[in-house]
Structure formats: C-alpha cells, structure tokens
Amino acid sequence: MPTPVFIAENTTKTYVTNEVEVHALRGVSMTLFEGEMVVLLGPSGSGKSTFLNILGGLDNATSGTVSFMGKNLTDFSESELTRYRRDYVGFVFQFYNLIPSLNAWENVALTTEIAKNPMDPQEALELVGLGKRSSHFPAEMSGGEQQRVAIARAIAKRPEVLLCDEPTGALDTKTGTLVLEALQRINKELGTTTAIITHNTAIQQMANRVYVFKDGAIESTHENETPKQPSEVAW
Ligand SMILES: Nc1ncnc2c1ncn2[C@@H]1O[C@H](COP(=O)(O)OP(=O)(O)OP(=O)(O)O)[C@@H](O)[C@H]1O
C-alpha cells in the first residue's frame, strides 16, 4: 500500500475582505501518496492555489483537517509551520524569484545553507540539467533556465514534497518541456511527491493522478495508468 503524505478532509477556506465573503474552498478532500505526481486543473478562481498554499503551510484552512505524514497541519503554531515549510516543502511558482545579483550556484546555496540535510548546490543544478551554468547570473539565462534554477533551489534541501503553481505558465512549449522533464526526473529519482497546478490541460498526461477543481470543490479525478514523458505531451 502506498503511504499517504497528505490527507485533506473536507477542507474549506473562506476569505473575508471588507465584509465580503469569498468561499475559495467548499470542502475539498484529497489524499496524496508518497512519490506521486499529481496535476491540479480547473478554471481561474476555482481554488487550486488556495488549496496548494494550505498544503504548503502558507495559508490555513477555515475548517476541515489537513494532515502531513500523520500530523495535523491545522494544529501547527506559526513557528511549527515555518519549520514545516523550511524542512519539508519545496515551492516553485510561475515567476522564478531568483536574486539577480547572485549566480545560479549562489541562488541554490541560499536554501542549502539553512537546510538540515541538503545536497550540494552543484548536484541540484545537475539534476535540472544546468550543471554547466552554475556561474551564470539570472540575466544571462532564458526563462526556462531560470525556472530550472528555481527548481534546483526548491529541491536542494531534499523536501518531501514539491508544490508547483503554474511552473510553465510563463514559458513557451520548448522551454516548458525542459522544465517538466526536470520535475519528472526529480519525482522519479528522488521520489519527491509532486503537485503541479496548471492551466495547460495537456500536462495532465504526465501525472499519476489528476484532480479537476470547479467552484472551490473537486469536480472530477482520474488516474493515468501510464503517465507520459513531457516530450510525448503535445501542447
Ligand atoms: N488572499 C485572498 N483574499 C481574498 N480572496 C482571495 C484570496 N486569495 C484567493 N482569493 C479568492 O479565492 C478564490 C480562489 O482563488 P485561487 O487563487 O485559489 O484560484 P485558482 O484556481 O488558483 O485560480 P488561478 O488559476 O487564477 O490562479 C478566488 O475567487 C480568489 O479571488
């Protein structure tokens, strides 16, 4: 039996702004298993990022429970959440958030210096196919290369989970494929449980399991018996 990493049960999230309530999540239940790659699809505003942020300890649920490896995240204090994010979670966002004045190696070293059991920054860069670019600065790299540095930075601390919010959203097909190949390689070689939010429905073909969000709930889910390689996915 695969081990559950996350178990979310009936998770809701209501944002209240100027007395207006937005029901971003209306009762999401989902189990993510160790080593899985899942894709979250759904229209804009359907709650995907809110859910991913709750899994990653960047936000908290209004009701329901979310457990990570048997521990209830909803009971964590702020300092426990900070430790959880630092030790267990890698984040990748649409925009790479690299420090322009640091080269690729130094950008990755920023996280390895505070991690418990990090890999060498060079090893992380090699995993994403940028072993030869470690002394290059962000301005000297393409968008896809910068995103791969951001992925190297996220995985260099050997996180249990990698949470990616539109990792290819700013990229063309060719560079996007390289980024997806890096994510798939990390998932396979390190066994990192990976969740990817995307608007690109073709990307679902590389996942083990797909969840489609609608209006703050999961509208449908399905499994892929044989996930495809990014290079086989036409988009
Ligand atoms: N901090 C916030 N304060 C108030 N409302 C918010 C906040 N964050 C998200 N929302 C609202 O919650 C709903 C869900 O947003 P969310 O970003 O989770 O959707 P999404 O599916 O990720 O959308 P997208 O694909 O556009 O990123 C939206 O109506 C959004 O406006």
PDB file of C-alpha atoms and ligand atoms in Angstrom:
ATOM      1  CA  MET A   1       0.000   0.000   0.000  1.00  0.00           C
ATOM      2  CA  PRO A   2       1.399   3.438  -0.836  1.00  0.00           C
ATOM      3  CA  THR A   3       1.874   5.727   2.152  1.00  0.00           C
ATOM      4  CA  PRO A   4      -0.279   8.863   2.293  1.00  0.00           C
ATOM      5  CA  VAL A   5       1.742  12.070   2.555  1.00  0.00           C
ATOM      6  CA  PHE A   6      -1.190  14.481   2.714  1.00  0.00           C
ATOM      7  CA  ILE A   7      -4.730  13.706   3.776  1.00  0.00           C
ATOM      8  CA  ALA A   8      -7.112  16.633   3.360  1.00  0.00           C
ATOM      9  CA  GLU A   9     -10.614  16.102   4.674  1.00  0.00           C
ATOM     10  CA  ASN A  10     -13.452  18.453   3.909  1.00  0.00           C
ATOM     11  CA  THR A  11     -11.129  21.448   3.702  1.00  0.00           C
ATOM     12  CA  THR A  12     -12.816  24.813   3.414  1.00  0.00           C
ATOM     13  CA  LYS A  13     -11.375  28.282   3.055  1.00  0.00           C
ATOM     14  CA  THR A  14     -13.378  31.468   3.305  1.00  0.00           C
ATOM     15  CA  TYR A  15     -11.680  34.801   2.759  1.00  0.00           C
ATOM     16  CA  VAL A  16     -13.395  37.795   4.276  1.00  0.00           C
ATOM     17  CA  THR A  17     -12.472  41.142   2.747  1.00  0.00           C
ATOM     18  CA  ASN A  18     -14.449  44.279   3.660  1.00  0.00           C
ATOM     19  CA  GLU A  19     -17.238  42.073   4.984  1.00  0.00           C
ATOM     20  CA  VAL A  20     -17.473  40.250   1.658  1.00  0.00           C
ATOM     21  CA  GLU A  21     -17.012  36.502   1.974  1.00  0.00           C
ATOM     22  CA  VAL A  22     -15.329  34.515  -0.770  1.00  0.00           C
ATOM     23  CA  HIS A  23     -15.725  30.764  -0.458  1.00  0.00           C
ATOM     24  CA  ALA A  24     -12.465  29.741  -2.101  1.00  0.00           C
ATOM     25  CA  LEU A  25     -12.713  26.090  -0.968  1.00  0.00           C
ATOM     26  CA  ARG A  26     -16.040  24.447  -0.195  1.00  0.00           C
ATOM     27  CA  GLY A  27     -14.993  21.066   1.188  1.00  0.00           C
ATOM     28  CA  VAL A  28     -12.021  19.523  -0.601  1.00  0.00           C
ATOM     29  CA  SER A  29     -10.936  16.014   0.330  1.00  0.00           C
ATOM     30  CA  MET A  30      -7.830  14.558  -1.266  1.00  0.00           C
ATOM     31  CA  THR A  31      -5.129  12.032  -0.369  1.00  0.00           C
ATOM     32  CA  LEU A  32      -1.694  12.421  -1.936  1.00  0.00           C
ATOM     33  CA  PHE A  33       0.527   9.372  -1.754  1.00  0.00           C
ATOM     34  CA  GLU A  34       4.275   9.191  -1.382  1.00  0.00           C
ATOM     35  CA  GLY A  35       6.129   9.562  -4.667  1.00  0.00           C
ATOM     36  CA  GLU A  36       3.025  10.508  -6.650  1.00  0.00           C
ATOM     37  CA  MET A  37       2.920  13.207  -9.276  1.00  0.00           C
ATOM     38  CA  VAL A  38      -0.466  14.891  -9.361  1.00  0.00           C
ATOM     39  CA  VAL A  39      -1.785  17.658 -11.582  1.00  0.00           C
ATOM     40  CA  LEU A  40      -4.456  20.107 -10.410  1.00  0.00           C
ATOM     41  CA  LEU A  41      -6.574  21.599 -13.190  1.00  0.00           C
ATOM     42  CA  GLY A  42      -9.546  23.940 -13.217  1.00  0.00           C
ATOM     43  CA  PRO A  43     -10.647  27.404 -14.242  1.00  0.00           C
ATOM     44  CA  SER A  44      -9.240  30.587 -12.777  1.00  0.00           C
ATOM     45  CA  GLY A  45     -10.612  31.186  -9.287  1.00  0.00           C
ATOM     46  CA  SER A  46     -11.592  27.547  -8.710  1.00  0.00           C
ATOM     47  CA  GLY A  47      -9.388  27.268  -5.594  1.00  0.00           C
ATOM     48  CA  LYS A  48      -6.277  25.432  -6.828  1.00  0.00           C
ATOM     49  CA  SER A  49      -3.710  27.882  -5.440  1.00  0.00           C
ATOM     50  CA  THR A  50      -5.604  28.272  -2.187  1.00  0.00           C
ATOM     51  CA  PHE A  51      -5.514  24.502  -1.718  1.00  0.00           C
ATOM     52  CA  LEU A  52      -1.820  24.221  -2.628  1.00  0.00           C
ATOM     53  CA  ASN A  53      -0.967  27.071  -0.250  1.00  0.00           C
ATOM     54  CA  ILE A  54      -2.766  25.266   2.569  1.00  0.00           C
ATOM     55  CA  LEU A  55      -0.852  22.045   1.825  1.00  0.00           C
ATOM     56  CA  GLY A  56       2.385  24.034   1.875  1.00  0.00           C
ATOM     57  CA  GLY A  57       1.623  25.791   5.160  1.00  0.00           C
ATOM     58  CA  LEU A  58       1.461  29.231   3.509  1.00  0.00           C
ATOM     59  CA  ASP A  59      -2.174  29.634   4.464  1.00  0.00           C
ATOM     60  CA  ASN A  60      -4.545  27.879   6.850  1.00  0.00           C
ATOM     61  CA  ALA A  61      -7.887  26.236   6.290  1.00  0.00           C
ATOM     62  CA  THR A  62     -11.065  27.744   7.707  1.00  0.00           C
ATOM     63  CA  SER A  63     -12.403  24.281   8.588  1.00  0.00           C
ATOM     64  CA  GLY A  64     -11.639  20.644   7.906  1.00  0.00           C
ATOM     65  CA  THR A  65      -8.315  18.927   8.521  1.00  0.00           C
ATOM     66  CA  VAL A  66      -5.110  18.620   6.544  1.00  0.00           C
ATOM     67  CA  SER A  67      -2.517  16.184   7.781  1.00  0.00           C
ATOM     68  CA  PHE A  68       1.061  15.790   6.607  1.00  0.00           C
ATOM     69  CA  MET A  69       2.674  12.420   7.382  1.00  0.00           C
ATOM     70  CA  GLY A  70       0.178  11.868  10.171  1.00  0.00           C
ATOM     71  CA  LYS A  71       0.499  15.316  11.767  1.00  0.00           C
ATOM     72  CA  ASN A  72      -2.376  17.734  11.637  1.00  0.00           C
ATOM     73  CA  LEU A  73      -1.162  20.926   9.941  1.00  0.00           C
ATOM     74  CA  THR A  74      -4.274  22.703  11.128  1.00  0.00           C
ATOM     75  CA  ASP A  75      -2.949  22.407  14.716  1.00  0.00           C
ATOM     76  CA  PHE A  76       0.525  23.811  13.921  1.00  0.00           C
ATOM     77  CA  SER A  77       1.632  27.078  15.505  1.00  0.00           C
ATOM     78  CA  GLU A  78       3.245  29.765  13.312  1.00  0.00           C
ATOM     79  CA  SER A  79       6.741  28.598  14.286  1.00  0.00           C
ATOM     80  CA  GLU A  80       5.858  24.952  13.594  1.00  0.00           C
ATOM     81  CA  LEU A  81       4.530  25.978  10.189  1.00  0.00           C
ATOM     82  CA  THR A  82       7.745  27.876   9.473  1.00  0.00           C
ATOM     83  CA  ARG A  83       9.803  24.803  10.349  1.00  0.00           C
ATOM     84  CA  TYR A  84       7.488  22.602   8.290  1.00  0.00           C
ATOM     85  CA  ARG A  85       7.892  24.847   5.216  1.00  0.00           C
ATOM     86  CA  ARG A  86      11.640  25.061   5.669  1.00  0.00           C
ATOM     87  CA  ASP A  87      12.296  21.359   6.211  1.00  0.00           C
ATOM     88  CA  TYR A  88       9.674  19.519   4.180  1.00  0.00           C
ATOM     89  CA  VAL A  89       8.279  21.659   1.364  1.00  0.00           C
ATOM     90  CA  GLY A  90       9.774  22.918  -1.877  1.00  0.00           C
ATOM     91  CA  PHE A  91       7.837  25.615  -3.721  1.00  0.00           C
ATOM     92  CA  VAL A  92       8.018  26.534  -7.392  1.00  0.00           C
ATOM     93  CA  PHE A  93       5.967  29.469  -8.681  1.00  0.00           C
ATOM     94  CA  GLN A  94       5.240  30.875 -12.124  1.00  0.00           C
ATOM     95  CA  PHE A  95       7.824  33.608 -11.639  1.00  0.00           C
ATOM     96  CA  TYR A  96      11.196  32.383 -10.596  1.00  0.00           C
ATOM     97  CA  ASN A  97      12.022  34.837  -7.782  1.00  0.00           C
ATOM     98  CA  LEU A  98      15.763  34.446  -8.217  1.00  0.00           C
ATOM     99  CA  ILE A  99      18.123  37.010  -6.685  1.00  0.00           C
ATOM    100  CA  PRO A 100      19.526  38.903  -9.711  1.00  0.00           C
ATOM    101  CA  SER A 101      22.871  39.702  -8.073  1.00  0.00           C
ATOM    102  CA  LEU A 102      23.615  36.045  -7.256  1.00  0.00           C
ATOM    103  CA  ASN A 103      24.665  33.418  -9.779  1.00  0.00           C
ATOM    104  CA  ALA A 104      22.833  30.101 -10.192  1.00  0.00           C
ATOM    105  CA  TRP A 105      25.004  28.257  -7.652  1.00  0.00           C
ATOM    106  CA  GLU A 106      24.601  31.049  -5.088  1.00  0.00           C
ATOM    107  CA  ASN A 107      20.835  31.191  -5.593  1.00  0.00           C
ATOM    108  CA  VAL A 108      20.619  27.474  -4.782  1.00  0.00           C
ATOM    109  CA  ALA A 109      23.079  27.795  -1.886  1.00  0.00           C
ATOM    110  CA  LEU A 110      20.706  30.266  -0.233  1.00  0.00           C
ATOM    111  CA  THR A 111      18.470  27.354   0.742  1.00  0.00           C
ATOM    112  CA  THR A 112      21.112  24.688   1.284  1.00  0.00           C
ATOM    113  CA  GLU A 113      22.745  26.857   3.938  1.00  0.00           C
ATOM    114  CA  ILE A 114      19.680  26.675   6.179  1.00  0.00           C
ATOM    115  CA  ALA A 115      18.563  23.109   5.379  1.00  0.00           C
ATOM    116  CA  LYS A 116      19.047  20.040   7.599  1.00  0.00           C
ATOM    117  CA  ASN A 117      20.300  17.544   5.045  1.00  0.00           C
ATOM    118  CA  PRO A 118      20.865  19.419   1.796  1.00  0.00           C
ATOM    119  CA  MET A 119      22.516  18.205  -1.378  1.00  0.00           C
ATOM    120  CA  ASP A 120      25.395  20.130  -2.847  1.00  0.00           C
ATOM    121  CA  PRO A 121      24.086  23.087  -4.944  1.00  0.00           C
ATOM    122  CA  GLN A 122      26.038  21.748  -7.910  1.00  0.00           C
ATOM    123  CA  GLU A 123      24.300  18.357  -7.627  1.00  0.00           C
ATOM    124  CA  ALA A 124      20.897  20.097  -7.595  1.00  0.00           C
ATOM    125  CA  LEU A 125      21.833  22.107 -10.694  1.00  0.00           C
ATOM    126  CA  GLU A 126      22.965  18.931 -12.438  1.00  0.00           C
ATOM    127  CA  LEU A 127      19.621  17.269 -11.681  1.00  0.00           C
ATOM    128  CA  VAL A 128      17.858  20.025 -13.616  1.00  0.00           C
ATOM    129  CA  GLY A 129      20.377  19.899 -16.466  1.00  0.00           C
ATOM    130  CA  LEU A 130      22.225  23.096 -15.573  1.00  0.00           C
ATOM    131  CA  GLY A 131      25.467  21.699 -14.206  1.00  0.00           C
ATOM    132  CA  LYS A 132      27.475  23.817 -16.630  1.00  0.00           C
ATOM    133  CA  ARG A 133      25.609  27.051 -15.876  1.00  0.00           C
ATOM    134  CA  SER A 134      26.346  27.367 -12.162  1.00  0.00           C
ATOM    135  CA  SER A 135      28.313  30.614 -12.515  1.00  0.00           C
ATOM    136  CA  HIS A 136      25.702  32.282 -14.727  1.00  0.00           C
ATOM    137  CA  PHE A 137      23.531  35.088 -13.392  1.00  0.00           C
ATOM    138  CA  PRO A 138      19.740  35.120 -13.902  1.00  0.00           C
ATOM    139  CA  ALA A 139      20.003  37.851 -16.551  1.00  0.00           C
ATOM    140  CA  GLU A 140      22.271  35.549 -18.570  1.00  0.00           C
ATOM    141  CA  MET A 141      19.698  32.726 -18.650  1.00  0.00           C
ATOM    142  CA  SER A 142      16.454  32.068 -20.521  1.00  0.00           C
ATOM    143  CA  GLY A 143      13.132  31.891 -18.681  1.00  0.00           C
ATOM    144  CA  GLY A 144      13.199  28.087 -18.753  1.00  0.00           C
ATOM    145  CA  GLU A 145      16.737  28.008 -17.391  1.00  0.00           C
ATOM    146  CA  GLN A 146      15.823  30.431 -14.620  1.00  0.00           C
ATOM    147  CA  GLN A 147      12.841  28.266 -13.740  1.00  0.00           C
ATOM    148  CA  ARG A 148      15.121  25.232 -13.573  1.00  0.00           C
ATOM    149  CA  VAL A 149      17.425  27.125 -11.182  1.00  0.00           C
ATOM    150  CA  ALA A 150      14.324  27.854  -9.089  1.00  0.00           C
ATOM    151  CA  ILE A 151      13.506  24.123  -9.145  1.00  0.00           C
ATOM    152  CA  ALA A 152      17.094  23.260  -8.151  1.00  0.00           C
ATOM    153  CA  ARG A 153      16.777  25.735  -5.283  1.00  0.00           C
ATOM    154  CA  ALA A 154      13.490  24.134  -4.180  1.00  0.00           C
ATOM    155  CA  ILE A 155      14.750  20.546  -4.252  1.00  0.00           C
ATOM    156  CA  ALA A 156      18.312  21.049  -2.952  1.00  0.00           C
ATOM    157  CA  LYS A 157      17.056  20.709   0.606  1.00  0.00           C
ATOM    158  CA  ARG A 158      15.567  17.285  -0.314  1.00  0.00           C
ATOM    159  CA  PRO A 159      11.970  18.224   0.508  1.00  0.00           C
ATOM    160  CA  GLU A 160       9.352  15.504   0.956  1.00  0.00           C
ATOM    161  CA  VAL A 161       7.004  17.424  -1.298  1.00  0.00           C
ATOM    162  CA  LEU A 162       7.353  19.805  -4.205  1.00  0.00           C
ATOM    163  CA  LEU A 163       4.422  22.148  -4.779  1.00  0.00           C
ATOM    164  CA  CYS A 164       4.403  23.908  -8.146  1.00  0.00           C
ATOM    165  CA  ASP A 165       1.963  26.685  -9.042  1.00  0.00           C
ATOM    166  CA  GLU A 166       1.948  27.230 -12.819  1.00  0.00           C
ATOM    167  CA  PRO A 167       5.630  26.325 -13.250  1.00  0.00           C
ATOM    168  CA  THR A 168       5.417  26.601 -17.039  1.00  0.00           C
ATOM    169  CA  GLY A 169       2.925  29.473 -17.119  1.00  0.00           C
ATOM    170  CA  ALA A 170       5.466  31.993 -18.399  1.00  0.00           C
ATOM    171  CA  LEU A 171       7.247  29.651 -20.810  1.00  0.00           C
ATOM    172  CA  ASP A 172       6.931  28.565 -24.431  1.00  0.00           C
ATOM    173  CA  THR A 173       6.418  24.892 -25.286  1.00  0.00           C
ATOM    174  CA  LYS A 174      10.061  24.006 -25.814  1.00  0.00           C
ATOM    175  CA  THR A 175      11.393  25.533 -22.610  1.00  0.00           C
ATOM    176  CA  GLY A 176       8.283  24.383 -20.728  1.00  0.00           C
ATOM    177  CA  THR A 177       9.055  20.800 -21.757  1.00  0.00           C
ATOM    178  CA  LEU A 178      12.560  21.076 -20.293  1.00  0.00           C
ATOM    179  CA  VAL A 179      11.098  22.343 -17.031  1.00  0.00           C
ATOM    180  CA  LEU A 180       8.576  19.477 -16.919  1.00  0.00           C
ATOM    181  CA  GLU A 181      11.356  16.994 -17.664  1.00  0.00           C
ATOM    182  CA  ALA A 182      13.291  18.377 -14.679  1.00  0.00           C
ATOM    183  CA  LEU A 183      10.201  17.975 -12.458  1.00  0.00           C
ATOM    184  CA  GLN A 184       9.572  14.431 -13.661  1.00  0.00           C
ATOM    185  CA  ARG A 185      13.210  13.463 -13.172  1.00  0.00           C
ATOM    186  CA  ILE A 186      13.180  14.749  -9.580  1.00  0.00           C
ATOM    187  CA  ASN A 187       9.931  12.916  -8.904  1.00  0.00           C
ATOM    188  CA  LYS A 188      11.422   9.659 -10.231  1.00  0.00           C
ATOM    189  CA  GLU A 189      14.993   9.894  -8.947  1.00  0.00           C
ATOM    190  CA  LEU A 190      14.377  11.455  -5.544  1.00  0.00           C
ATOM    191  CA  GLY A 191      10.842  10.123  -5.037  1.00  0.00           C
ATOM    192  CA  THR A 192       9.626  13.639  -4.243  1.00  0.00           C
ATOM    193  CA  THR A 193       5.832  13.776  -4.041  1.00  0.00           C
ATOM    194  CA  THR A 194       4.916  16.472  -6.561  1.00  0.00           C
ATOM    195  CA  ALA A 195       1.778  18.538  -7.138  1.00  0.00           C
ATOM    196  CA  ILE A 196       1.562  20.779 -10.194  1.00  0.00           C
ATOM    197  CA  ILE A 197      -1.110  23.398 -10.833  1.00  0.00           C
ATOM    198  CA  THR A 198      -1.521  24.204 -14.495  1.00  0.00           C
ATOM    199  CA  HIS A 199      -3.952  25.759 -16.941  1.00  0.00           C
ATOM    200  CA  ASN A 200      -2.484  23.607 -19.640  1.00  0.00           C
ATOM    201  CA  THR A 201      -4.683  20.530 -19.827  1.00  0.00           C
ATOM    202  CA  ALA A 202      -2.144  18.583 -21.913  1.00  0.00           C
ATOM    203  CA  ILE A 203       0.229  18.452 -18.936  1.00  0.00           C
ATOM    204  CA  GLN A 204      -2.203  16.179 -17.101  1.00  0.00           C
ATOM    205  CA  GLN A 205      -0.951  13.297 -19.240  1.00  0.00           C
ATOM    206  CA  MET A 206       2.331  13.152 -17.310  1.00  0.00           C
ATOM    207  CA  ALA A 207       0.624  12.810 -13.905  1.00  0.00           C
ATOM    208  CA  ASN A 208      -0.204   9.666 -11.959  1.00  0.00           C
ATOM    209  CA  ARG A 209      -3.434  11.302 -10.898  1.00  0.00           C
ATOM    210  CA  VAL A 210      -5.395  14.363 -11.995  1.00  0.00           C
ATOM    211  CA  TYR A 211      -7.821  16.490  -9.967  1.00  0.00           C
ATOM    212  CA  VAL A 212     -10.123  18.970 -11.665  1.00  0.00           C
ATOM    213  CA  PHE A 213     -11.310  21.847  -9.464  1.00  0.00           C
ATOM    214  CA  LYS A 214     -14.505  23.802 -10.011  1.00  0.00           C
ATOM    215  CA  ASP A 215     -16.004  26.473  -7.739  1.00  0.00           C
ATOM    216  CA  GLY A 216     -13.890  25.503  -4.743  1.00  0.00           C
ATOM    217  CA  ALA A 217     -14.536  21.767  -4.971  1.00  0.00           C
ATOM    218  CA  ILE A 218     -13.109  18.780  -6.811  1.00  0.00           C
ATOM    219  CA  GLU A 219     -15.303  18.229  -9.829  1.00  0.00           C
ATOM    220  CA  SER A 220     -13.596  15.057 -11.059  1.00  0.00           C
ATOM    221  CA  THR A 221     -10.474  12.976 -10.664  1.00  0.00           C
ATOM    222  CA  HIS A 222      -8.801  10.267 -12.685  1.00  0.00           C
ATOM    223  CA  GLU A 223      -5.650   8.181 -12.760  1.00  0.00           C
ATOM    224  CA  ASN A 224      -3.244   7.629 -15.635  1.00  0.00           C
ATOM    225  CA  GLU A 225      -2.074   4.025 -15.794  1.00  0.00           C
ATOM    226  CA  THR A 226       0.953   5.026 -17.833  1.00  0.00           C
ATOM    227  CA  PRO A 227       1.970   8.649 -17.354  1.00  0.00           C
ATOM    228  CA  LYS A 228       3.628  10.147 -20.422  1.00  0.00           C
ATOM    229  CA  GLN A 229       7.022  11.751 -20.777  1.00  0.00           C
ATOM    230  CA  PRO A 230       6.868  15.549 -21.174  1.00  0.00           C
ATOM    231  CA  SER A 231       8.340  15.174 -24.672  1.00  0.00           C
ATOM    232  CA  GLU A 232       5.354  12.968 -25.651  1.00  0.00           C
ATOM    233  CA  VAL A 233       2.849  15.561 -24.455  1.00  0.00           C
ATOM    234  CA  ALA A 234       1.698  17.834 -27.252  1.00  0.00           C
ATOM    235  CA  TRP A 235       0.755  21.372 -26.083  1.00  0.00           C
TER     236      TRP A 235
HETATM  237  N1  LIG B   1      -5.966  36.416  -0.122  1.00  0.00           N
HETATM  238  C1  LIG B   1      -7.189  36.393  -0.648  1.00  0.00           C
HETATM  239  N2  LIG B   1      -8.153  37.232  -0.203  1.00  0.00           N
HETATM  240  C2  LIG B   1      -9.399  37.206  -0.720  1.00  0.00           C
HETATM  241  N3  LIG B   1      -9.790  36.356  -1.704  1.00  0.00           N
HETATM  242  C3  LIG B   1      -8.867  35.505  -2.180  1.00  0.00           C
HETATM  243  C4  LIG B   1      -7.527  35.480  -1.685  1.00  0.00           C
HETATM  244  N4  LIG B   1      -6.841  34.519  -2.355  1.00  0.00           N
HETATM  245  C5  LIG B   1      -7.714  33.975  -3.234  1.00  0.00           C
HETATM  246  N5  LIG B   1      -8.927  34.557  -3.139  1.00  0.00           N
HETATM  247  C6  LIG B   1     -10.125  34.204  -3.893  1.00  0.00           C
HETATM  248  O1  LIG B   1     -10.377  32.828  -3.717  1.00  0.00           O
HETATM  249  C7  LIG B   1     -10.840  32.228  -4.925  1.00  0.00           C
HETATM  250  C8  LIG B   1      -9.914  31.073  -5.319  1.00  0.00           C
HETATM  251  O2  LIG B   1      -8.668  31.619  -5.717  1.00  0.00           O
HETATM  252  P1  LIG B   1      -7.416  30.724  -6.133  1.00  0.00           P
HETATM  253  O3  LIG B   1      -6.270  31.645  -6.372  1.00  0.00           O
HETATM  254  O4  LIG B   1      -7.237  29.635  -5.157  1.00  0.00           O
HETATM  255  O5  LIG B   1      -7.924  30.096  -7.509  1.00  0.00           O
HETATM  256  P2  LIG B   1      -7.092  29.367  -8.649  1.00  0.00           P
HETATM  257  O6  LIG B   1      -7.925  28.218  -9.098  1.00  0.00           O
HETATM  258  O7  LIG B   1      -5.725  29.061  -8.170  1.00  0.00           O
HETATM  259  O8  LIG B   1      -7.052  30.486  -9.762  1.00  0.00           O
HETATM  260  P3  LIG B   1      -5.893  30.820 -10.850  1.00  0.00           P
HETATM  261  O9  LIG B   1      -5.894  29.646 -11.771  1.00  0.00           O
HETATM  262  O10 LIG B   1      -6.398  32.075 -11.499  1.00  0.00           O
HETATM  263  O11 LIG B   1      -4.626  31.013 -10.106  1.00  0.00           O
HETATM  264  C9  LIG B   1     -10.899  33.353  -5.949  1.00  0.00           C
HETATM  265  O12 LIG B   1     -12.223  33.840  -6.001  1.00  0.00           O
HETATM  266  C10 LIG B   1      -9.958  34.397  -5.381  1.00  0.00           C
HETATM  267  O13 LIG B   1     -10.340  35.698  -5.790  1.00  0.00           O
END
